[in-house]
mmCIF file of C-alpha atoms in Angstrom:
data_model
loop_
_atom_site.group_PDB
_atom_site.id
_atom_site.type_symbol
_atom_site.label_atom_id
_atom_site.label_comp_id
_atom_site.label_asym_id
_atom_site.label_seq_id
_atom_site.Cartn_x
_atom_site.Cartn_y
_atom_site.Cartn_z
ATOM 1 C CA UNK A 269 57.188 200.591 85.345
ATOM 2 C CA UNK A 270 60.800 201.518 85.077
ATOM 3 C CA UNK A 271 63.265 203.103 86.917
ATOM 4 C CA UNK A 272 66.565 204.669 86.411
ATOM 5 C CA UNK A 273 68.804 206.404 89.602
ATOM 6 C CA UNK A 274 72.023 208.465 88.225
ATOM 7 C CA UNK A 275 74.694 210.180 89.807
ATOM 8 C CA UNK A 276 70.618 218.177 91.502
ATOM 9 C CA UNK A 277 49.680 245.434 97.461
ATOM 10 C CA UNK A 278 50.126 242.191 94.575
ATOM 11 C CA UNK A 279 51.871 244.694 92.310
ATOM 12 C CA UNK A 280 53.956 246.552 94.646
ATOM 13 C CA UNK A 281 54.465 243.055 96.240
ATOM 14 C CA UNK A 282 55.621 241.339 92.851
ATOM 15 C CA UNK A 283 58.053 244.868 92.017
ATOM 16 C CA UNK A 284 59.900 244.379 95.536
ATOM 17 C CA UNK A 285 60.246 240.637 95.149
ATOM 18 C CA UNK A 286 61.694 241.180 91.666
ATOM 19 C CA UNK A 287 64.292 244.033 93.142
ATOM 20 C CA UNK A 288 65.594 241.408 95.821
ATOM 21 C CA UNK A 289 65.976 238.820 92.959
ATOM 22 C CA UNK A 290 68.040 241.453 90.994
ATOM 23 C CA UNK A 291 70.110 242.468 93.950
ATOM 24 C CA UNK A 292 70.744 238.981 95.109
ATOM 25 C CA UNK A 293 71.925 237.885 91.719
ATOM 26 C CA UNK A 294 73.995 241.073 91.743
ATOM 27 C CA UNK A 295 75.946 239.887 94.766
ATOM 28 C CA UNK A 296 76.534 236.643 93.272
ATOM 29 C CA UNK A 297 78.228 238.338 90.275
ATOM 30 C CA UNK A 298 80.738 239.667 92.074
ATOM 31 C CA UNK A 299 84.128 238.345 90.112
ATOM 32 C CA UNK A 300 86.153 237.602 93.351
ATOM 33 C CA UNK A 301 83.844 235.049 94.330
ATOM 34 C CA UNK A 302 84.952 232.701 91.658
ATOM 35 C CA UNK A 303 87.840 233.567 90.332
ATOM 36 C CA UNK A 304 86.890 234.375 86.706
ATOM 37 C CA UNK A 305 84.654 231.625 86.508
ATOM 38 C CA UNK A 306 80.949 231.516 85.749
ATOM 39 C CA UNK A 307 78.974 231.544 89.581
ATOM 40 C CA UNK A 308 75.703 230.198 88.905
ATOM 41 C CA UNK A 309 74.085 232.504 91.089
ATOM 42 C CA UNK A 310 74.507 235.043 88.651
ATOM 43 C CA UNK A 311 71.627 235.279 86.121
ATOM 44 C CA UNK A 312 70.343 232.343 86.996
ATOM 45 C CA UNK A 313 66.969 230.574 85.649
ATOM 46 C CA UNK A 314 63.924 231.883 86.540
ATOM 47 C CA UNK A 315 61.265 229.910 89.021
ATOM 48 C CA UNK A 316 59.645 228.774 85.635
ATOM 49 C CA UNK A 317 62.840 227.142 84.902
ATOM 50 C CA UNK A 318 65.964 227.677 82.520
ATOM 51 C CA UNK A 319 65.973 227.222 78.670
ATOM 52 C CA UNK A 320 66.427 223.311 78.990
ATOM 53 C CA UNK A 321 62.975 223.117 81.063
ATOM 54 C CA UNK A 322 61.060 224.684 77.804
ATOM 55 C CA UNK A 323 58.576 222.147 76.809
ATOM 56 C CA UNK A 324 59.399 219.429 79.512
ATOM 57 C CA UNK A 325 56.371 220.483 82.253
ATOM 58 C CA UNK A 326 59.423 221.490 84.522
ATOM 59 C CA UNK A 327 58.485 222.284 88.154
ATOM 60 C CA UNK A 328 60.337 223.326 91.544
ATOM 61 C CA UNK A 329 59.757 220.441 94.131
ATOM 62 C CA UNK A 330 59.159 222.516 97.315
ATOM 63 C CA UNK A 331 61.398 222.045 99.764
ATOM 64 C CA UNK A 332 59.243 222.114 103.134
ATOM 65 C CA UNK A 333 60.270 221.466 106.293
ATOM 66 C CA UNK A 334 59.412 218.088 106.667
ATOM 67 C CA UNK A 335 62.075 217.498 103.533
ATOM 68 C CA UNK A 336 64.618 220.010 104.814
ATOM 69 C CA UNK A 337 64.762 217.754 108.147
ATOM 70 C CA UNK A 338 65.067 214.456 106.361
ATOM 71 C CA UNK A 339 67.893 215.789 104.190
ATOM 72 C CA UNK A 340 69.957 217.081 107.692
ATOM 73 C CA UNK A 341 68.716 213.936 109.680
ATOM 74 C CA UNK A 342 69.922 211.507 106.911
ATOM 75 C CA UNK A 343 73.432 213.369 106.559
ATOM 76 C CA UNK A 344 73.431 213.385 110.763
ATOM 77 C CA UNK A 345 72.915 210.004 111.012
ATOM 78 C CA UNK A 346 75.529 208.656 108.612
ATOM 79 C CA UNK A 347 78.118 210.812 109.605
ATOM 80 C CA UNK A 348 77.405 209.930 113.792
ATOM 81 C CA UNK A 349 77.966 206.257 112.323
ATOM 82 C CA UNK A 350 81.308 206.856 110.912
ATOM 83 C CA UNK A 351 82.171 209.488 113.790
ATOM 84 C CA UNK A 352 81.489 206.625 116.325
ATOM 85 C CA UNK A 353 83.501 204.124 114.410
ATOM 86 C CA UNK A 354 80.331 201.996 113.192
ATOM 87 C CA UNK A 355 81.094 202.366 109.647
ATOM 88 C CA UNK A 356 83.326 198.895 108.529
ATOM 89 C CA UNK A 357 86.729 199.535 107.803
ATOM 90 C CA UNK A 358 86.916 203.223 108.905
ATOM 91 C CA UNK A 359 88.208 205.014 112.293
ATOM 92 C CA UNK A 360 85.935 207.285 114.372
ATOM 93 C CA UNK A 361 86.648 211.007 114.334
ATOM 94 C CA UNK A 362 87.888 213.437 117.082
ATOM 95 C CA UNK A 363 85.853 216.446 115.890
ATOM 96 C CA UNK A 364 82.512 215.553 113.426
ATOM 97 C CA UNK A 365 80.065 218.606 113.293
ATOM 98 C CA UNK A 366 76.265 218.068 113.373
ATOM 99 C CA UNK A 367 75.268 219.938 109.852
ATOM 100 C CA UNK A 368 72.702 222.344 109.520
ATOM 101 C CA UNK A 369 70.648 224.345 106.886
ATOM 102 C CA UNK A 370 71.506 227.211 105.324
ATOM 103 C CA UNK A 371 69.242 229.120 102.855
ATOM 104 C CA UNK A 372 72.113 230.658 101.102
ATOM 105 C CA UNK A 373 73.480 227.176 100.068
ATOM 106 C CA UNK A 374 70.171 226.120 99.455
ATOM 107 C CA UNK A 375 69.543 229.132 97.107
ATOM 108 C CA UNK A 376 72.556 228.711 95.088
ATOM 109 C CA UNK A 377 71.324 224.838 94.525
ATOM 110 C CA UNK A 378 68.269 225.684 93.685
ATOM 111 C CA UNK A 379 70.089 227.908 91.003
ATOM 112 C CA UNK A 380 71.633 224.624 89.300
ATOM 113 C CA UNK A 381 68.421 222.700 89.835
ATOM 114 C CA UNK A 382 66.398 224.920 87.636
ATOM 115 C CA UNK A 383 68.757 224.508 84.729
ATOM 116 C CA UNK A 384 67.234 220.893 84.334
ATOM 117 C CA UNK A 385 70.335 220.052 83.505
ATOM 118 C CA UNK A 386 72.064 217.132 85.239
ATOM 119 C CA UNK A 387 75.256 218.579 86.113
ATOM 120 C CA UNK A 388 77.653 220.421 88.296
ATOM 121 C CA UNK A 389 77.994 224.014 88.028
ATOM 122 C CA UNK A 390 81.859 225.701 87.754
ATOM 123 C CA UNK A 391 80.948 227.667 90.667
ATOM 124 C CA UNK A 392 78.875 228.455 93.660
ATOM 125 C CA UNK A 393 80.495 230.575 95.988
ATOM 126 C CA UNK A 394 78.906 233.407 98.529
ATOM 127 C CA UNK A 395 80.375 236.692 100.054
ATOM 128 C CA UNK A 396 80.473 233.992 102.915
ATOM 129 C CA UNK A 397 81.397 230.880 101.771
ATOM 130 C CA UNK A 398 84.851 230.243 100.174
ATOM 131 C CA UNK A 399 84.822 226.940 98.529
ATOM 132 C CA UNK A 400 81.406 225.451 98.361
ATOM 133 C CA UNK A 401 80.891 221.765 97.658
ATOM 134 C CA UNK A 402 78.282 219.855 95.658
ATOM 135 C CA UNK A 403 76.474 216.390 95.335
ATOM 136 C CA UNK A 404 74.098 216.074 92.754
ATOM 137 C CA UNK A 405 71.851 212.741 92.210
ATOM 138 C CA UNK A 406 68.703 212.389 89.706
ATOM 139 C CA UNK A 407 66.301 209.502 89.432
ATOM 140 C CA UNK A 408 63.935 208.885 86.174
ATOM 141 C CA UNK A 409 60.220 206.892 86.574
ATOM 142 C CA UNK A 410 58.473 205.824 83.683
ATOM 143 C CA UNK A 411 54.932 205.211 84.722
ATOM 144 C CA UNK A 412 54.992 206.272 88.115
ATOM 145 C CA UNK A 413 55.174 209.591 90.611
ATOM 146 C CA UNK A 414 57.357 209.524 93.859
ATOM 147 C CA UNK A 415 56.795 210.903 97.013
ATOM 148 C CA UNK A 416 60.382 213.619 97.919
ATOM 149 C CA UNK A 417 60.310 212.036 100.988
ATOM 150 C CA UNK A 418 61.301 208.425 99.993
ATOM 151 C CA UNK A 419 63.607 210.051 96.551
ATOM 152 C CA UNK A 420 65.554 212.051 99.243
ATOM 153 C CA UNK A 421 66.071 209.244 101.237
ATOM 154 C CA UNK A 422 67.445 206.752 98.505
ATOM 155 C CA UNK A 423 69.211 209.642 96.535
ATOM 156 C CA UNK A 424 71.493 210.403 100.057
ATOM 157 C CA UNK A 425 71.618 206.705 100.395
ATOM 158 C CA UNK A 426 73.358 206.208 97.272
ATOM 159 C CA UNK A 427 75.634 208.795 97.841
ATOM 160 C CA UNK A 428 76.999 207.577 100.868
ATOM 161 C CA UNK A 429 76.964 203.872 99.814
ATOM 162 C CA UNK A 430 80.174 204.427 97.811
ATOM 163 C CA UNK A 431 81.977 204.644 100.674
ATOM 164 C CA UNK A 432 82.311 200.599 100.209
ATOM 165 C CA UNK A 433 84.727 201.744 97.273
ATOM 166 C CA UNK A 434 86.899 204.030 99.416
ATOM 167 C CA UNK A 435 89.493 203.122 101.650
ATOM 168 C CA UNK A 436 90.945 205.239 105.313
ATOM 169 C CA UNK A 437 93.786 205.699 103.325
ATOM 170 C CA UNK A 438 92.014 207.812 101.087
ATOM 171 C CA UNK A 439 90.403 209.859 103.395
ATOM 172 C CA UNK A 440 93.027 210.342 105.843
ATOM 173 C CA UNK A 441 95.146 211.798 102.636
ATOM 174 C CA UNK A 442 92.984 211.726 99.494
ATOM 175 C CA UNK A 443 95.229 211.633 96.399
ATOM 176 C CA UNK A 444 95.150 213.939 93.639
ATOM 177 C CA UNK A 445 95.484 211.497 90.840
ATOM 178 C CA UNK A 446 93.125 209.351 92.248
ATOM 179 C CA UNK A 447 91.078 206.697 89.140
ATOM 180 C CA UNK A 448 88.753 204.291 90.378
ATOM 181 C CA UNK A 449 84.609 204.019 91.570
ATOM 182 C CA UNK A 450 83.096 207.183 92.231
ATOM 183 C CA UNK A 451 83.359 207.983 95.776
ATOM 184 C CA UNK A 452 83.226 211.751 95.881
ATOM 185 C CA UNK A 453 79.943 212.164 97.134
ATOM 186 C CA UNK A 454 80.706 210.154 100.072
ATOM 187 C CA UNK A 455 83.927 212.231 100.820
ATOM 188 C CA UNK A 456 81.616 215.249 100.797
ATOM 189 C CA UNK A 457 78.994 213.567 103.291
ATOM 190 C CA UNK A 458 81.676 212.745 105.290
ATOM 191 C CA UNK A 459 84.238 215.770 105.330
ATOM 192 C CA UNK A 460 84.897 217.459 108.901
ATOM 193 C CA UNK A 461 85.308 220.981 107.314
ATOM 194 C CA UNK A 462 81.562 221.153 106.645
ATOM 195 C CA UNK A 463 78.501 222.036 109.167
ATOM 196 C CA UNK A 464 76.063 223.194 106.682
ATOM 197 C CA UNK A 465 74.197 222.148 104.020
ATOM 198 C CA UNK A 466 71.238 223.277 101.296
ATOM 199 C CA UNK A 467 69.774 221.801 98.768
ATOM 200 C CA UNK A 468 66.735 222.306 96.151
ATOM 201 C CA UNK A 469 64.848 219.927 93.998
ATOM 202 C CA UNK A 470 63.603 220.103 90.317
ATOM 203 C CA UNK A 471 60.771 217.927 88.158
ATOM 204 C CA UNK A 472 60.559 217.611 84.587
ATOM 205 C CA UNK A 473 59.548 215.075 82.058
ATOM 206 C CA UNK A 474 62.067 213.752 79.985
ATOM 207 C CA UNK A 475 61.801 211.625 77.055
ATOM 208 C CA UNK A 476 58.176 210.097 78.743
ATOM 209 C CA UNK A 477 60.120 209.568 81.659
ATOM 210 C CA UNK A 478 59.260 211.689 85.072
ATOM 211 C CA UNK A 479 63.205 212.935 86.128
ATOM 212 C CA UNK A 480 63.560 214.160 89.552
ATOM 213 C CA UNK A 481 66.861 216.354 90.382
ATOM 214 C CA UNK A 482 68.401 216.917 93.845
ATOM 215 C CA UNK A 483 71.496 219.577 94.245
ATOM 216 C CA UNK A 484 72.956 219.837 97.686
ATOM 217 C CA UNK A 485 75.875 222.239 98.126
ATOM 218 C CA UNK A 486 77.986 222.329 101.225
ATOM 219 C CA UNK A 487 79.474 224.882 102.921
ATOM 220 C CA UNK A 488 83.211 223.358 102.120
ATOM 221 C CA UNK A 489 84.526 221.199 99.705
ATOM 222 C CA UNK A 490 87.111 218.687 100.869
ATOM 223 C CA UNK A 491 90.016 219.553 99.207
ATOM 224 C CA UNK A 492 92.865 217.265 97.024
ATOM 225 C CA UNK A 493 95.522 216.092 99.576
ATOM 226 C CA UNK A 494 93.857 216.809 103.119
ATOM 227 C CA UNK A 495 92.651 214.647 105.471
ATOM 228 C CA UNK A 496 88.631 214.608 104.680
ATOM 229 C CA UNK A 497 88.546 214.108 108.979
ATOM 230 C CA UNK A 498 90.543 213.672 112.028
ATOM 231 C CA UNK A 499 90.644 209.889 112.974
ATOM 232 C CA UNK A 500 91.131 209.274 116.867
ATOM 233 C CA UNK A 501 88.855 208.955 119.871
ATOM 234 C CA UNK A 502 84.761 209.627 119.491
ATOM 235 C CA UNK A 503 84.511 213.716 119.903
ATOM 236 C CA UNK A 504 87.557 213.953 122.192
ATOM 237 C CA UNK A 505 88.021 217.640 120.243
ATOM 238 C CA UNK A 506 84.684 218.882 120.538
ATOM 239 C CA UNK A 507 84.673 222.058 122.037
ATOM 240 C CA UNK A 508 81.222 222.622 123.295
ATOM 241 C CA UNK A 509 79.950 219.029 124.025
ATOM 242 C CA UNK A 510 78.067 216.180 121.464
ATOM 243 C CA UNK A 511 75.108 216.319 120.164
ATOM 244 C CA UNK A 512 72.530 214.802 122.467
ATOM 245 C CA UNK A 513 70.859 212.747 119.810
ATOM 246 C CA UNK A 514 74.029 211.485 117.628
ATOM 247 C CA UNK A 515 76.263 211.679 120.317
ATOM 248 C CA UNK A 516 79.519 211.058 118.099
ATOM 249 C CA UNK A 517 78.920 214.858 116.317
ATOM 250 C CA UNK A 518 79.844 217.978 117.861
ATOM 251 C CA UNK A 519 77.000 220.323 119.415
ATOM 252 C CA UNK A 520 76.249 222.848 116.732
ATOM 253 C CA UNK A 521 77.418 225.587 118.581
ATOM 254 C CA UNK A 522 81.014 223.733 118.218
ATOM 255 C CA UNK A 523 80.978 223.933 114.648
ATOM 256 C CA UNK A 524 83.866 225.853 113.400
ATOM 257 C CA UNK A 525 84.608 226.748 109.452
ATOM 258 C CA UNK A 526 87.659 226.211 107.988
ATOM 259 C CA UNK A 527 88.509 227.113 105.144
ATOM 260 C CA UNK A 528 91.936 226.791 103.417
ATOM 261 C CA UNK A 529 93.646 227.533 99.776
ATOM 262 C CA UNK A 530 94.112 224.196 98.548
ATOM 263 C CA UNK A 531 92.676 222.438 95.163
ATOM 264 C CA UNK A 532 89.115 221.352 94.964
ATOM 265 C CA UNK A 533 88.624 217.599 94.809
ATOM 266 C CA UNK A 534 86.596 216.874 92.515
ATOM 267 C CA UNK A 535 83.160 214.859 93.366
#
């Protein structure tokens, strides 16, 4: 058993369904969007799965509720324990939003994920959403199947474990020439400038080996240069109260956008 963790009427029915495909992968070609670069949201792979899938028993891993609250709890309850300060050798933050889903985001991820290709897209931008961020994590099994719940679980873990690599110096101004440990995906978990999230899941076998793919996008990318949050006292700028359950993250309805010309950093 091995495994490897890296670091994404019926006929009037089907003719409707295939219209609102068209005209949402219409949208997503719009060329402002991304500024002349590909958005994969435009002519993206089918449900059966993009030209890397052929051959490879390649399958879309529902996302059900039960997963779509695990994947908001887990990034709640890691950002409430740097918010409150709990997180060794970083300060807690005036103004951390409680994330929620969005089924754009989500939609756009599941757009990479059914390349079943491990890798980041140039571009996934929305008529609403600016500068979209992305983790991306993939485990391999030989010899075994996993439940989503416990992959989802260990892939966010991962992701946020790197933050033993970074430094408050780096988030409180993150340098553009910055070398070292990967700890972009950690930035993203932990950025102030985001309050929603979506991902999608893909299967397929590769080389004998079962690969499972998670893509989250975000509704922000933390950019080069910025502070990734405000350090100061727990949720003294909230503006409409904590959250009840992780009290150090602003009530939803205080979650603002922000979203500012600056380059991407690159996670």
């Amino acid at each position: 058993m091995k495994n490897n963790t890296y670091l994404m009427h019926p006929i009037s029915a089907t003719i409707v369904c295939g219209f609102i495909g068209l005209l949402l992968a219409q949208e997503y070609c719009d060329p402002s969007y991304c500024n002349g670069q590909s958005n994969v949201g435009c002519n993206p792979p089918p449900l059966t799965g993009g030209p890397f899938c052929t051959g490879k028993n390649a399958s879309v891993i529902t996302i059900d509720a039960t997963i779509r609250g695990l994947i908001v709890s887990e990034h709640n309850r890691l950002r409430n324990q740097l918010a409150i300060g709990n997180l060794t050798g970083f300060a807690s933050a005036v103004r951390m939003p409680t994330l929620a889903w969005d089924d754009t985001l989500a939609d756009q991820a599941g757009h990479n994920a059914r390349s079943c290709v491990f890798s980041h897209d140039a571009c996934r931008n929305t008529a609403k959403y600016a500068y979209v961020g992305q983790n991306l994590a993939a485990q391999s099994f030989y010899g075994q199947t996993n439940a989503p719940t416990s992959l989802v679980r260990n892939m966010v873990a991962t992701w946020w474990s790197e933050y033993k690599d970074a430094t408050q110096a780096q988030l409180d101004h993150f340098p553009s020439n910055y070398t070292g440990p990967p700890i972009g995906h950690f930035i993203q978990m932990a950025s102030d400038r985001t309050s929603l999230i979506g991902c999608a899941m893909q299967y397929w076998l590769q080389d004998m080996f079962a690969m499972y793919y998670l893509v989250c996008n975000y509704e922000r990318s933390p950019f080069i240069s910025e502070a990734v949050y405000k350090k100061g006292a727990v949720a003294s700028e909230c503006t409409a109260g904590t959250n009840a359950k992780y009290v150090g993250l602003c009530a939803a309805s205080a979650n603002e956008q922000n979203a500012r010309a600056f380059p991407y950093l690159i996670c």
